[in-house]
mmCIF file of C-alpha atoms in Angstrom:
data_model
loop_
_atom_site.group_PDB
_atom_site.id
_atom_site.type_symbol
_atom_site.label_atom_id
_atom_site.label_comp_id
_atom_site.label_asym_id
_atom_site.label_seq_id
_atom_site.Cartn_x
_atom_site.Cartn_y
_atom_site.Cartn_z
ATOM 1 C CA UNK V 1 -45.492 -0.942 -11.440
ATOM 2 C CA UNK V 2 -43.015 -3.693 -12.711
ATOM 3 C CA UNK V 3 -39.107 -2.304 -12.698
ATOM 4 C CA UNK V 4 -38.947 -1.821 -16.435
ATOM 5 C CA UNK V 5 -36.154 -3.964 -18.341
ATOM 6 C CA UNK V 6 -32.248 -2.815 -19.317
ATOM 7 C CA UNK V 7 -32.134 -3.938 -22.717
ATOM 8 C CA UNK V 8 -27.425 -4.783 -21.657
ATOM 9 C CA UNK V 9 -25.558 -7.349 -23.188
ATOM 10 C CA UNK V 10 -24.898 -8.594 -20.555
ATOM 11 C CA UNK V 11 -23.783 -9.287 -16.710
ATOM 12 C CA UNK V 12 -20.484 -8.302 -17.671
ATOM 13 C CA UNK V 13 -22.172 -4.837 -18.365
ATOM 14 C CA UNK V 14 -22.484 -4.399 -15.224
ATOM 15 C CA UNK V 15 -19.984 -5.744 -13.191
ATOM 16 C CA UNK V 16 -17.645 -3.787 -15.161
ATOM 17 C CA UNK V 17 -19.294 -0.495 -14.792
ATOM 18 C CA UNK V 18 -18.657 -0.892 -11.256
ATOM 19 C CA UNK V 19 -15.193 -2.258 -11.350
ATOM 20 C CA UNK V 20 -14.435 0.840 -13.526
ATOM 21 C CA UNK V 21 -16.151 3.441 -11.577
ATOM 22 C CA UNK V 22 -14.624 2.379 -8.047
ATOM 23 C CA UNK V 23 -11.373 4.305 -6.267
ATOM 24 C CA UNK V 24 -10.130 1.086 -5.652
ATOM 25 C CA UNK V 25 -7.595 -0.588 -7.351
ATOM 26 C CA UNK V 26 -8.210 -4.646 -7.798
ATOM 27 C CA UNK V 27 -6.229 -7.534 -8.741
ATOM 28 C CA UNK V 28 -6.606 -10.982 -8.429
ATOM 29 C CA UNK V 29 -3.130 -12.592 -7.895
ATOM 30 C CA UNK V 30 -2.265 -16.405 -8.974
ATOM 31 C CA UNK V 31 0.062 -17.369 -5.271
ATOM 32 C CA UNK V 32 1.797 -20.709 -7.043
ATOM 33 C CA UNK V 33 3.499 -18.262 -9.898
ATOM 34 C CA UNK V 34 5.472 -15.195 -8.170
ATOM 35 C CA UNK V 35 1.770 -13.252 -7.450
ATOM 36 C CA UNK V 36 1.542 -12.296 -10.896
ATOM 37 C CA UNK V 37 -1.479 -10.311 -11.522
ATOM 38 C CA UNK V 38 -4.407 -12.436 -13.554
ATOM 39 C CA UNK V 39 -7.007 -9.974 -13.146
ATOM 40 C CA UNK V 40 -7.239 -5.339 -12.624
ATOM 41 C CA UNK V 41 -9.517 -3.218 -13.077
ATOM 42 C CA UNK V 42 -7.829 -1.415 -15.739
ATOM 43 C CA UNK V 43 -9.249 1.684 -15.210
ATOM 44 C CA UNK V 44 -8.731 2.496 -12.131
ATOM 45 C CA UNK V 45 -4.771 1.295 -11.733
ATOM 46 C CA UNK V 46 -4.471 3.194 -15.286
ATOM 47 C CA UNK V 47 -5.359 6.072 -12.814
ATOM 48 C CA UNK V 48 -4.032 5.689 -10.241
ATOM 49 C CA UNK V 49 -0.989 4.620 -11.247
ATOM 50 C CA UNK V 50 0.232 5.036 -14.854
ATOM 51 C CA UNK V 51 -0.839 0.824 -15.657
ATOM 52 C CA UNK V 52 -2.728 -0.446 -18.200
ATOM 53 C CA UNK V 53 -3.797 -4.374 -18.072
ATOM 54 C CA UNK V 54 -0.471 -4.686 -20.059
ATOM 55 C CA UNK V 55 2.001 -3.661 -17.825
ATOM 56 C CA UNK V 56 0.974 -6.159 -15.652
ATOM 57 C CA UNK V 57 -0.727 -8.838 -16.431
ATOM 58 C CA UNK V 58 1.282 -11.679 -16.634
ATOM 59 C CA UNK V 59 3.711 -9.562 -14.567
ATOM 60 C CA UNK V 60 4.837 -10.322 -10.266
ATOM 61 C CA UNK V 61 2.984 -7.738 -8.117
ATOM 62 C CA UNK V 62 6.372 -8.091 -5.713
ATOM 63 C CA UNK V 63 7.885 -5.246 -8.866
ATOM 64 C CA UNK V 64 5.219 -2.740 -7.552
ATOM 65 C CA UNK V 65 5.957 -2.723 -4.286
ATOM 66 C CA UNK V 66 8.510 -0.119 -2.265
ATOM 67 C CA UNK V 67 11.418 -3.156 -1.386
ATOM 68 C CA UNK V 68 10.835 -1.601 2.361
ATOM 69 C CA UNK V 69 7.453 -3.705 2.394
ATOM 70 C CA UNK V 70 8.305 -6.518 0.049
ATOM 71 C CA UNK V 71 9.202 -8.479 2.685
ATOM 72 C CA UNK V 72 5.942 -8.262 4.741
ATOM 73 C CA UNK V 73 3.351 -8.121 1.800
ATOM 74 C CA UNK V 74 4.746 -11.725 1.114
ATOM 75 C CA UNK V 75 4.320 -12.813 4.268
ATOM 76 C CA UNK V 76 0.751 -11.967 4.085
ATOM 77 C CA UNK V 77 -0.037 -13.255 0.807
ATOM 78 C CA UNK V 78 1.703 -15.804 1.922
ATOM 79 C CA UNK V 79 -0.863 -16.115 5.003
ATOM 80 C CA UNK V 80 -2.972 -18.640 5.740
ATOM 81 C CA UNK V 81 -4.878 -17.471 8.152
ATOM 82 C CA UNK V 82 -6.757 -14.746 7.827
ATOM 83 C CA UNK V 83 -4.823 -11.544 8.874
ATOM 84 C CA UNK V 84 -4.841 -10.413 11.755
ATOM 85 C CA UNK V 85 -5.787 -6.464 10.481
ATOM 86 C CA UNK V 86 -8.389 -5.875 8.205
ATOM 87 C CA UNK V 87 -6.007 -3.707 5.552
ATOM 88 C CA UNK V 88 -2.034 -2.602 6.414
ATOM 89 C CA UNK V 89 -0.694 0.676 4.745
ATOM 90 C CA UNK V 90 2.366 0.148 1.726
ATOM 91 C CA UNK V 91 3.746 1.504 -0.695
ATOM 92 C CA UNK V 92 3.390 0.973 -4.799
ATOM 93 C CA UNK V 93 5.483 2.244 -7.500
ATOM 94 C CA UNK V 94 3.293 3.300 -10.056
ATOM 95 C CA UNK V 95 4.438 3.496 -14.018
ATOM 96 C CA UNK V 96 6.756 7.116 -13.779
ATOM 97 C CA UNK V 97 8.619 5.628 -10.933
ATOM 98 C CA UNK V 98 7.125 7.903 -7.627
ATOM 99 C CA UNK V 99 5.932 6.304 -4.454
ATOM 100 C CA UNK V 100 2.265 6.322 -3.615
ATOM 101 C CA UNK V 101 0.303 5.184 0.018
ATOM 102 C CA UNK V 102 -2.239 2.198 -0.480
ATOM 103 C CA UNK V 103 -4.341 0.770 2.462
ATOM 104 C CA UNK V 104 -4.180 -2.877 1.197
ATOM 105 C CA UNK V 105 -6.875 -6.306 2.302
ATOM 106 C CA UNK V 106 -5.864 -9.059 0.834
ATOM 107 C CA UNK V 107 -8.114 -12.194 0.599
ATOM 108 C CA UNK V 108 -7.700 -16.298 -0.532
ATOM 109 C CA UNK V 109 -10.582 -18.591 -3.021
ATOM 110 C CA UNK V 110 -10.006 -21.046 -4.813
ATOM 111 C CA UNK V 111 -11.849 -20.906 -8.145
ATOM 112 C CA UNK V 112 -14.533 -23.035 -9.642
ATOM 113 C CA UNK V 113 -11.442 -25.554 -11.094
ATOM 114 C CA UNK V 114 -10.326 -25.769 -7.078
ATOM 115 C CA UNK V 115 -7.182 -23.635 -8.701
ATOM 116 C CA UNK V 116 -6.091 -20.777 -5.158
ATOM 117 C CA UNK V 117 -6.149 -17.623 -5.572
ATOM 118 C CA UNK V 118 -5.311 -13.648 -4.025
ATOM 119 C CA UNK V 119 -7.658 -11.369 -3.642
ATOM 120 C CA UNK V 120 -6.627 -7.559 -3.818
ATOM 121 C CA UNK V 121 -7.845 -4.170 -2.708
ATOM 122 C CA UNK V 122 -5.435 -0.937 -2.904
ATOM 123 C CA UNK V 123 -7.140 1.592 -1.504
ATOM 124 C CA UNK V 124 -5.262 5.687 -2.092
ATOM 125 C CA UNK V 125 -4.266 6.240 1.841
ATOM 126 C CA UNK V 126 -2.407 9.576 -0.315
ATOM 127 C CA UNK V 127 -4.960 12.569 1.103
ATOM 128 C CA UNK V 128 -4.605 11.247 4.607
ATOM 129 C CA UNK V 129 -0.886 10.584 4.508
ATOM 130 C CA UNK V 130 -0.024 14.204 3.309
ATOM 131 C CA UNK V 131 -2.313 15.353 6.178
ATOM 132 C CA UNK V 132 -0.421 13.153 9.035
ATOM 133 C CA UNK V 133 2.928 13.665 7.492
ATOM 134 C CA UNK V 134 2.379 17.992 7.491
ATOM 135 C CA UNK V 135 1.535 16.976 11.555
ATOM 136 C CA UNK V 136 4.313 15.288 11.524
ATOM 137 C CA UNK V 137 6.730 17.716 10.526
ATOM 138 C CA UNK V 138 4.816 20.037 13.569
ATOM 139 C CA UNK V 139 5.433 17.427 16.070
ATOM 140 C CA UNK V 140 9.723 17.189 15.294
ATOM 141 C CA UNK V 141 9.511 20.736 14.249
ATOM 142 C CA UNK V 142 7.231 20.837 18.786
ATOM 143 C CA UNK V 143 10.322 18.899 19.946
ATOM 144 C CA UNK V 144 12.722 20.766 18.443
ATOM 145 C CA UNK V 145 11.380 24.443 20.757
ATOM 146 C CA UNK V 146 10.010 21.764 23.656
ATOM 147 C CA UNK V 147 -13.478 -9.340 7.911
ATOM 148 C CA UNK V 148 -14.486 -10.880 5.747
ATOM 149 C CA UNK V 149 -16.230 -8.544 3.514
ATOM 150 C CA UNK V 150 -20.071 -9.037 3.288
ATOM 151 C CA UNK V 151 -20.556 -11.409 -0.766
ATOM 152 C CA UNK V 152 -22.910 -9.222 -3.418
ATOM 153 C CA UNK V 153 -25.517 -11.353 -4.808
ATOM 154 C CA UNK V 154 -26.850 -9.361 -8.167
ATOM 155 C CA UNK V 155 -30.211 -10.905 -9.533
ATOM 156 C CA UNK V 156 -31.257 -12.406 -12.402
ATOM 157 C CA UNK V 157 -32.430 -8.984 -14.408
ATOM 158 C CA UNK V 158 -31.429 -8.422 -18.132
ATOM 159 C CA UNK V 159 -30.579 -12.156 -19.355
ATOM 160 C CA UNK V 160 -31.209 -15.261 -16.410
ATOM 161 C CA UNK V 161 -29.314 -17.300 -19.116
ATOM 162 C CA UNK V 162 -26.757 -15.111 -20.343
ATOM 163 C CA UNK V 163 -26.488 -14.093 -16.491
ATOM 164 C CA UNK V 164 -26.047 -17.767 -15.701
ATOM 165 C CA UNK V 165 -23.345 -18.567 -18.686
ATOM 166 C CA UNK V 166 -21.368 -15.933 -17.606
ATOM 167 C CA UNK V 167 -21.478 -15.918 -14.200
ATOM 168 C CA UNK V 168 -20.072 -20.296 -14.047
ATOM 169 C CA UNK V 169 -17.663 -19.249 -17.001
ATOM 170 C CA UNK V 170 -15.582 -16.045 -18.375
ATOM 171 C CA UNK V 171 -16.894 -13.316 -16.182
ATOM 172 C CA UNK V 172 -15.424 -15.944 -12.239
ATOM 173 C CA UNK V 173 -13.243 -13.210 -11.458
ATOM 174 C CA UNK V 174 -16.065 -10.442 -12.503
ATOM 175 C CA UNK V 175 -18.062 -12.261 -9.975
ATOM 176 C CA UNK V 176 -15.050 -13.231 -7.294
ATOM 177 C CA UNK V 177 -14.209 -9.820 -7.853
ATOM 178 C CA UNK V 178 -17.306 -7.611 -6.530
ATOM 179 C CA UNK V 179 -18.205 -9.815 -4.330
ATOM 180 C CA UNK V 180 -14.968 -8.000 -2.212
ATOM 181 C CA UNK V 181 -15.692 -4.741 -2.423
ATOM 182 C CA UNK V 182 -17.272 -3.016 0.301
ATOM 183 C CA UNK V 183 -19.289 -0.328 -1.757
ATOM 184 C CA UNK V 184 -22.265 -0.574 -0.948
ATOM 185 C CA UNK V 185 -24.336 -0.724 -5.188
ATOM 186 C CA UNK V 186 -27.030 -0.629 -6.470
ATOM 187 C CA UNK V 187 -29.513 0.191 -10.085
ATOM 188 C CA UNK V 188 -32.543 1.087 -10.695
ATOM 189 C CA UNK V 189 -34.663 1.861 -14.189
ATOM 190 C CA UNK V 190 -36.103 5.697 -15.681
ATOM 191 C CA UNK V 191 -38.323 5.750 -13.174
ATOM 192 C CA UNK V 192 -35.768 4.827 -10.155
ATOM 193 C CA UNK V 193 -37.734 1.765 -9.144
ATOM 194 C CA UNK V 194 -35.230 -0.812 -7.729
ATOM 195 C CA UNK V 195 -33.683 -3.119 -10.223
ATOM 196 C CA UNK V 196 -30.864 -4.863 -8.027
ATOM 197 C CA UNK V 197 -28.856 -4.117 -5.490
ATOM 198 C CA UNK V 198 -25.480 -5.995 -2.748
ATOM 199 C CA UNK V 199 -26.293 -7.537 0.959
ATOM 200 C CA UNK V 200 -23.910 -4.323 2.111
ATOM 201 C CA UNK V 201 -26.829 -1.877 0.573
ATOM 202 C CA UNK V 202 -29.648 -4.201 1.921
ATOM 203 C CA UNK V 203 -28.381 -3.984 5.120
ATOM 204 C CA UNK V 204 -27.711 0.017 4.372
ATOM 205 C CA UNK V 205 -31.790 0.131 3.965
ATOM 206 C CA UNK V 206 -33.071 -2.102 6.484
ATOM 207 C CA UNK V 207 -34.010 -5.128 4.112
ATOM 208 C CA UNK V 208 -33.366 -8.346 5.054
ATOM 209 C CA UNK V 209 -32.776 -9.898 1.263
ATOM 210 C CA UNK V 210 -31.198 -8.083 -1.721
ATOM 211 C CA UNK V 211 -34.338 -9.199 -4.298
ATOM 212 C CA UNK V 212 -36.838 -7.811 -1.776
ATOM 213 C CA UNK V 213 -35.375 -4.540 -3.258
ATOM 214 C CA UNK V 214 -36.793 -5.296 -6.543
ATOM 215 C CA UNK V 215 -39.988 -2.831 -7.912
ATOM 216 C CA UNK V 216 -39.720 -0.400 -4.827
ATOM 217 C CA UNK V 217 -38.941 2.782 -5.058
ATOM 218 C CA UNK V 218 -36.614 4.724 -1.852
ATOM 219 C CA UNK V 219 -40.095 6.779 -0.409
ATOM 220 C CA UNK V 220 -41.038 2.728 0.611
ATOM 221 C CA UNK V 221 -38.028 1.774 1.891
ATOM 222 C CA UNK V 222 -36.456 5.219 3.787
ATOM 223 C CA UNK V 223 -38.695 6.904 5.607
ATOM 224 C CA UNK V 224 -36.470 11.274 5.483
ATOM 225 C CA UNK V 225 -38.287 13.203 3.664
ATOM 226 C CA UNK V 226 -34.820 15.720 3.113
ATOM 227 C CA UNK V 227 -33.329 12.462 1.891
ATOM 228 C CA UNK V 228 -35.624 11.510 -0.603
ATOM 229 C CA UNK V 229 -35.897 14.237 -1.795
ATOM 230 C CA UNK V 230 -32.295 14.925 -2.647
ATOM 231 C CA UNK V 231 -31.757 11.452 -4.054
ATOM 232 C CA UNK V 232 -34.619 12.091 -6.013
ATOM 233 C CA UNK V 233 -32.969 14.865 -7.428
ATOM 234 C CA UNK V 234 -29.996 13.636 -8.224
ATOM 235 C CA UNK V 235 -30.907 10.528 -9.894
ATOM 236 C CA UNK V 236 -33.707 12.755 -12.185
ATOM 237 C CA UNK V 237 -30.664 14.448 -13.083
ATOM 238 C CA UNK V 238 -28.377 11.374 -14.712
ATOM 239 C CA UNK V 239 -31.180 9.983 -16.296
ATOM 240 C CA UNK V 240 -31.799 13.225 -17.859
ATOM 241 C CA UNK V 241 -28.855 14.280 -19.010
ATOM 242 C CA UNK V 242 -26.958 10.958 -18.832
ATOM 243 C CA UNK V 243 -23.633 11.970 -17.456
ATOM 244 C CA UNK V 244 -21.471 10.788 -15.057
ATOM 245 C CA UNK V 245 -21.919 12.376 -10.948
ATOM 246 C CA UNK V 246 -18.791 11.322 -9.045
ATOM 247 C CA UNK V 247 -17.795 12.028 -5.588
ATOM 248 C CA UNK V 248 -21.288 13.536 -4.118
ATOM 249 C CA UNK V 249 -21.568 13.483 -0.505
ATOM 250 C CA UNK V 250 -24.751 12.001 2.028
ATOM 251 C CA UNK V 251 -24.976 12.183 5.522
ATOM 252 C CA UNK V 252 -27.027 8.770 6.818
ATOM 253 C CA UNK V 253 -27.405 6.902 10.322
ATOM 254 C CA UNK V 254 -25.488 3.737 10.638
ATOM 255 C CA UNK V 255 -26.401 2.175 13.569
ATOM 256 C CA UNK V 256 -25.161 4.179 16.272
ATOM 257 C CA UNK V 257 -23.448 6.442 14.292
ATOM 258 C CA UNK V 258 -23.943 9.390 11.808
ATOM 259 C CA UNK V 259 -21.765 8.288 8.698
ATOM 260 C CA UNK V 260 -20.196 10.116 5.382
ATOM 261 C CA UNK V 261 -20.992 8.704 2.335
ATOM 262 C CA UNK V 262 -19.791 9.089 -0.950
ATOM 263 C CA UNK V 263 -21.912 8.939 -4.160
ATOM 264 C CA UNK V 264 -20.848 7.955 -7.867
ATOM 265 C CA UNK V 265 -23.541 7.698 -10.303
ATOM 266 C CA UNK V 266 -23.498 6.399 -13.561
ATOM 267 C CA UNK V 267 -26.709 6.204 -16.174
ATOM 268 C CA UNK V 268 -26.896 2.649 -17.702
ATOM 269 C CA UNK V 269 -27.941 2.662 -21.229
ATOM 270 C CA UNK V 270 -30.120 0.845 -23.527
ATOM 271 C CA UNK V 271 -28.950 -1.196 -26.850
ATOM 272 C CA UNK V 272 -29.411 2.146 -28.495
ATOM 273 C CA UNK V 273 -27.305 4.210 -26.218
ATOM 274 C CA UNK V 274 -30.602 6.553 -24.295
ATOM 275 C CA UNK V 275 -30.153 6.159 -20.705
ATOM 276 C CA UNK V 276 -32.371 4.029 -19.519
ATOM 277 C CA UNK V 277 -31.708 3.446 -16.098
ATOM 278 C CA UNK V 278 -28.890 4.214 -13.250
ATOM 279 C CA UNK V 279 -26.248 1.540 -11.180
ATOM 280 C CA UNK V 280 -24.865 4.395 -7.688
ATOM 281 C CA UNK V 281 -22.227 2.961 -5.105
ATOM 282 C CA UNK V 282 -22.010 4.417 -1.643
ATOM 283 C CA UNK V 283 -18.092 4.667 -0.122
ATOM 284 C CA UNK V 284 -18.791 5.304 3.302
ATOM 285 C CA UNK V 285 -15.902 7.382 3.995
ATOM 286 C CA UNK V 286 -16.359 8.565 7.885
ATOM 287 C CA UNK V 287 -12.928 7.354 9.557
ATOM 288 C CA UNK V 288 -10.518 8.796 6.761
ATOM 289 C CA UNK V 289 -12.665 12.732 7.605
ATOM 290 C CA UNK V 290 -12.387 12.108 11.118
ATOM 291 C CA UNK V 291 -9.025 11.004 10.688
ATOM 292 C CA UNK V 292 -7.859 14.252 8.674
ATOM 293 C CA UNK V 293 -10.755 16.063 10.967
ATOM 294 C CA UNK V 294 -7.866 14.713 14.141
ATOM 295 C CA UNK V 295 -4.755 15.894 12.416
ATOM 296 C CA UNK V 296 -5.745 19.067 11.261
ATOM 297 C CA UNK V 297 -7.200 19.736 15.188
ATOM 298 C CA UNK V 298 -3.143 19.227 16.123
ATOM 299 C CA UNK V 299 -1.956 20.886 13.578
ATOM 300 C CA UNK V 300 -3.708 24.012 14.382
ATOM 301 C CA UNK V 301 -2.511 23.484 17.833
ATOM 302 C CA UNK V 302 0.746 22.988 17.120
ATOM 303 C CA UNK V 303 0.672 25.880 14.840
ATOM 304 C CA UNK V 304 -1.061 28.393 17.129
ATOM 305 C CA UNK V 305 1.422 26.938 19.714
ATOM 306 C CA UNK V 306 4.571 27.682 17.444
ATOM 307 C CA UNK V 307 2.986 31.402 17.062
ATOM 308 C CA UNK V 308 3.052 32.238 20.364
ATOM 309 C CA UNK V 309 6.101 30.844 21.177
ATOM 310 C CA UNK V 310 7.971 33.341 23.489
ATOM 311 C CA UNK V 311 11.910 31.731 21.934
ATOM 312 C CA UNK V 312 11.517 33.089 17.671
ATOM 313 C CA UNK V 313 11.203 29.946 15.664
ATOM 314 C CA UNK V 314 12.406 29.857 11.211
ATOM 315 C CA UNK V 315 12.111 26.753 9.306
ATOM 316 C CA UNK V 316 13.299 27.105 5.737
ATOM 317 C CA UNK V 317 12.528 24.022 3.241
ATOM 318 C CA UNK V 318 15.727 22.056 1.102
ATOM 319 C CA UNK V 319 16.240 24.143 -1.316
ATOM 320 C CA UNK V 320 17.079 27.201 1.391
ATOM 321 C CA UNK V 321 13.657 29.361 1.764
ATOM 322 C CA UNK V 322 12.234 30.273 4.538
ATOM 323 C CA UNK V 323 8.531 28.739 4.489
ATOM 324 C CA UNK V 324 7.580 29.342 7.841
ATOM 325 C CA UNK V 325 8.446 32.445 11.086
ATOM 326 C CA UNK V 326 6.348 33.051 14.133
ATOM 327 C CA UNK V 327 6.104 36.044 15.415
ATOM 328 C CA UNK V 328 8.631 36.797 18.102
ATOM 329 C CA UNK V 329 11.117 35.619 14.352
ATOM 330 C CA UNK V 330 9.280 38.891 12.952
ATOM 331 C CA UNK V 331 9.922 40.704 16.593
ATOM 332 C CA UNK V 332 13.868 39.646 16.634
ATOM 333 C CA UNK V 333 14.590 41.091 13.110
ATOM 334 C CA UNK V 334 12.538 43.894 12.935
ATOM 335 C CA UNK V 335 10.955 42.176 9.382
ATOM 336 C CA UNK V 336 7.435 41.776 8.524
ATOM 337 C CA UNK V 337 6.614 37.779 7.257
ATOM 338 C CA UNK V 338 5.589 38.745 4.126
ATOM 339 C CA UNK V 339 8.723 40.691 3.579
ATOM 340 C CA UNK V 340 10.867 37.196 4.167
ATOM 341 C CA UNK V 341 8.509 33.800 4.032
ATOM 342 C CA UNK V 342 9.707 32.079 0.619
ATOM 343 C CA UNK V 343 13.410 34.024 -0.134
ATOM 344 C CA UNK V 344 15.810 32.474 -0.094
ATOM 345 C CA UNK V 345 17.441 32.034 3.857
ATOM 346 C CA UNK V 346 21.425 32.977 3.122
ATOM 347 C CA UNK V 347 20.978 35.321 0.802
ATOM 348 C CA UNK V 348 19.075 37.469 2.892
ATOM 349 C CA UNK V 349 19.551 40.795 3.697
ATOM 350 C CA UNK V 350 20.462 41.053 7.158
ATOM 351 C CA UNK V 351 24.467 40.316 7.695
ATOM 352 C CA UNK V 352 26.006 37.110 9.504
ATOM 353 C CA UNK V 353 28.516 37.231 11.058
ATOM 354 C CA UNK V 354 29.776 35.082 14.363
ATOM 355 C CA UNK V 355 29.308 36.390 17.839
ATOM 356 C CA UNK V 356 33.016 38.063 17.077
ATOM 357 C CA UNK V 357 32.118 40.285 14.260
ATOM 358 C CA UNK V 358 34.382 38.275 11.879
ATOM 359 C CA UNK V 359 33.132 36.558 8.595
ATOM 360 C CA UNK V 360 31.662 33.866 8.099
ATOM 361 C CA UNK V 361 33.079 31.358 5.887
ATOM 362 C CA UNK V 362 29.934 29.296 3.013
ATOM 363 C CA UNK V 363 30.851 25.914 4.822
ATOM 364 C CA UNK V 364 30.013 27.203 8.069
ATOM 365 C CA UNK V 365 27.009 28.928 7.446
ATOM 366 C CA UNK V 366 23.340 27.338 9.484
ATOM 367 C CA UNK V 367 22.232 25.415 6.528
ATOM 368 C CA UNK V 368 25.488 24.580 5.060
ATOM 369 C CA UNK V 369 26.292 23.113 8.658
ATOM 370 C CA UNK V 370 22.750 21.279 9.192
ATOM 371 C CA UNK V 371 22.731 19.229 6.074
ATOM 372 C CA UNK V 372 26.033 18.287 6.239
ATOM 373 C CA UNK V 373 26.049 17.220 10.044
ATOM 374 C CA UNK V 374 22.019 16.069 9.445
ATOM 375 C CA UNK V 375 21.889 16.394 13.492
ATOM 376 C CA UNK V 376 21.017 19.666 16.330
ATOM 377 C CA UNK V 377 23.101 22.002 16.627
ATOM 378 C CA UNK V 378 22.798 23.586 19.902
ATOM 379 C CA UNK V 379 23.676 27.277 21.030
ATOM 380 C CA UNK V 380 25.462 29.102 18.360
ATOM 381 C CA UNK V 381 25.913 32.507 19.074
ATOM 382 C CA UNK V 382 25.822 34.582 16.013
ATOM 383 C CA UNK V 383 25.748 39.069 15.202
ATOM 384 C CA UNK V 384 23.452 39.902 12.623
ATOM 385 C CA UNK V 385 22.856 43.241 11.462
ATOM 386 C CA UNK V 386 18.454 43.465 11.373
ATOM 387 C CA UNK V 387 16.751 45.323 8.884
ATOM 388 C CA UNK V 388 16.805 49.075 10.309
ATOM 389 C CA UNK V 389 20.249 48.359 11.139
ATOM 390 C CA UNK V 390 20.598 47.262 14.452
ATOM 391 C CA UNK V 391 23.531 44.464 15.021
ATOM 392 C CA UNK V 392 21.900 42.268 18.047
ATOM 393 C CA UNK V 393 23.766 38.816 19.148
ATOM 394 C CA UNK V 394 21.487 35.504 18.812
ATOM 395 C CA UNK V 395 21.571 32.468 20.042
ATOM 396 C CA UNK V 396 20.185 29.415 17.728
ATOM 397 C CA UNK V 397 19.666 25.601 17.894
ATOM 398 C CA UNK V 398 18.392 23.685 15.397
ATOM 399 C CA UNK V 399 18.123 20.251 13.846
ATOM 400 C CA UNK V 400 17.293 18.854 10.896
ATOM 401 C CA UNK V 401 14.280 18.166 9.242
ATOM 402 C CA UNK V 402 13.659 14.776 7.397
ATOM 403 C CA UNK V 403 11.350 13.477 4.229
ATOM 404 C CA UNK V 404 9.626 9.909 4.676
ATOM 405 C CA UNK V 405 12.504 8.434 2.694
ATOM 406 C CA UNK V 406 14.942 9.665 5.401
ATOM 407 C CA UNK V 407 16.516 12.594 3.019
ATOM 408 C CA UNK V 408 17.405 15.679 3.814
ATOM 409 C CA UNK V 409 14.155 17.617 3.821
ATOM 410 C CA UNK V 410 15.352 21.668 6.088
ATOM 411 C CA UNK V 411 16.086 22.860 9.548
ATOM 412 C CA UNK V 412 13.882 24.058 11.457
ATOM 413 C CA UNK V 413 15.559 26.719 14.451
ATOM 414 C CA UNK V 414 14.806 28.699 17.252
ATOM 415 C CA UNK V 415 16.942 32.214 17.676
ATOM 416 C CA UNK V 416 16.644 34.308 21.099
ATOM 417 C CA UNK V 417 18.152 37.642 21.600
ATOM 418 C CA UNK V 418 20.853 37.308 24.041
ATOM 419 C CA UNK V 419 22.369 40.991 23.240
ATOM 420 C CA UNK V 420 23.115 42.680 26.753
#
């Protein structure tokens, strides 16, 4: 069976569909003019940073980089040789002046008129950083207690004359972008016959050349029956419903490792807006998931350690709210966690006095001392009246906690009952 020909206006629509439905922020910069933007995939920038084309085209990329990272990024952008690493971490400032974490990939290229340009790809790592932040906070607490990306070729499936004209003229930038994104990409007609793919996807399913896939079905290329059934069911849903499907997941054996791929499926329409095919992108998120799992495992170990510690542990946030209390602290203060978590540290029913039984001034309360000094204190003794009206003498060690920007973010305290 011959693959059905989709009635799409020109190759630009395929390019734009891909660019508007990938997670990465893509940009092309002019290295001769302060790295000003010449192109962005606007949907991704809007969704992630709230910038549109009017905000960025003609403006320097350096203006939206966090000041701590500008010098390093300039060095990378100016490098004459390939970067040592495939990607680098960077903070970007969004339209509302919020800081956001990304991995940046950089590649130099020359356009048809031999002008030097720079391709950048920004992939959000906010989720990973959030998990790392939780882990780093736990680690701080514990201390107190003790290549070139494969090219993509799109084949002349829709209108060859238009394709050639577009490819070598006004769509050159779109082509450059498509040649440098890491996703596995393919598209099919409404009968799920392949119409094309990129090199990356061809390698994934063991095809020597992308053109060899045209006209074939998955059952000619994929041997795993369970996977075949799942793919067919989901792709048919797109054709029938005309709705986009995002963030579906599938396990795939790539080389010698099991990988997790995130799938986005987008319907393709004819001139009368009838779904006649679909465009599919796979994104390998294996390393991200492995990192998340590793961070969760380490965090769980640290939390268990804190819960079973022989000393009491309390964590208080920058707003003086208690966010953590371990079992030993419950015993010392004779109170249940559920009754104390999310209450104010300095306004609880317990009465805090110095070791001689004298009232403590507000400025000498533990939280205020740590917030002001931004340093640790050791073996501070307090006389506490617990919730059962019992008076106990405690010894407290405490250290400040800081956020990513180095600002005070609360404290952690270890507590021992030293009543004789």
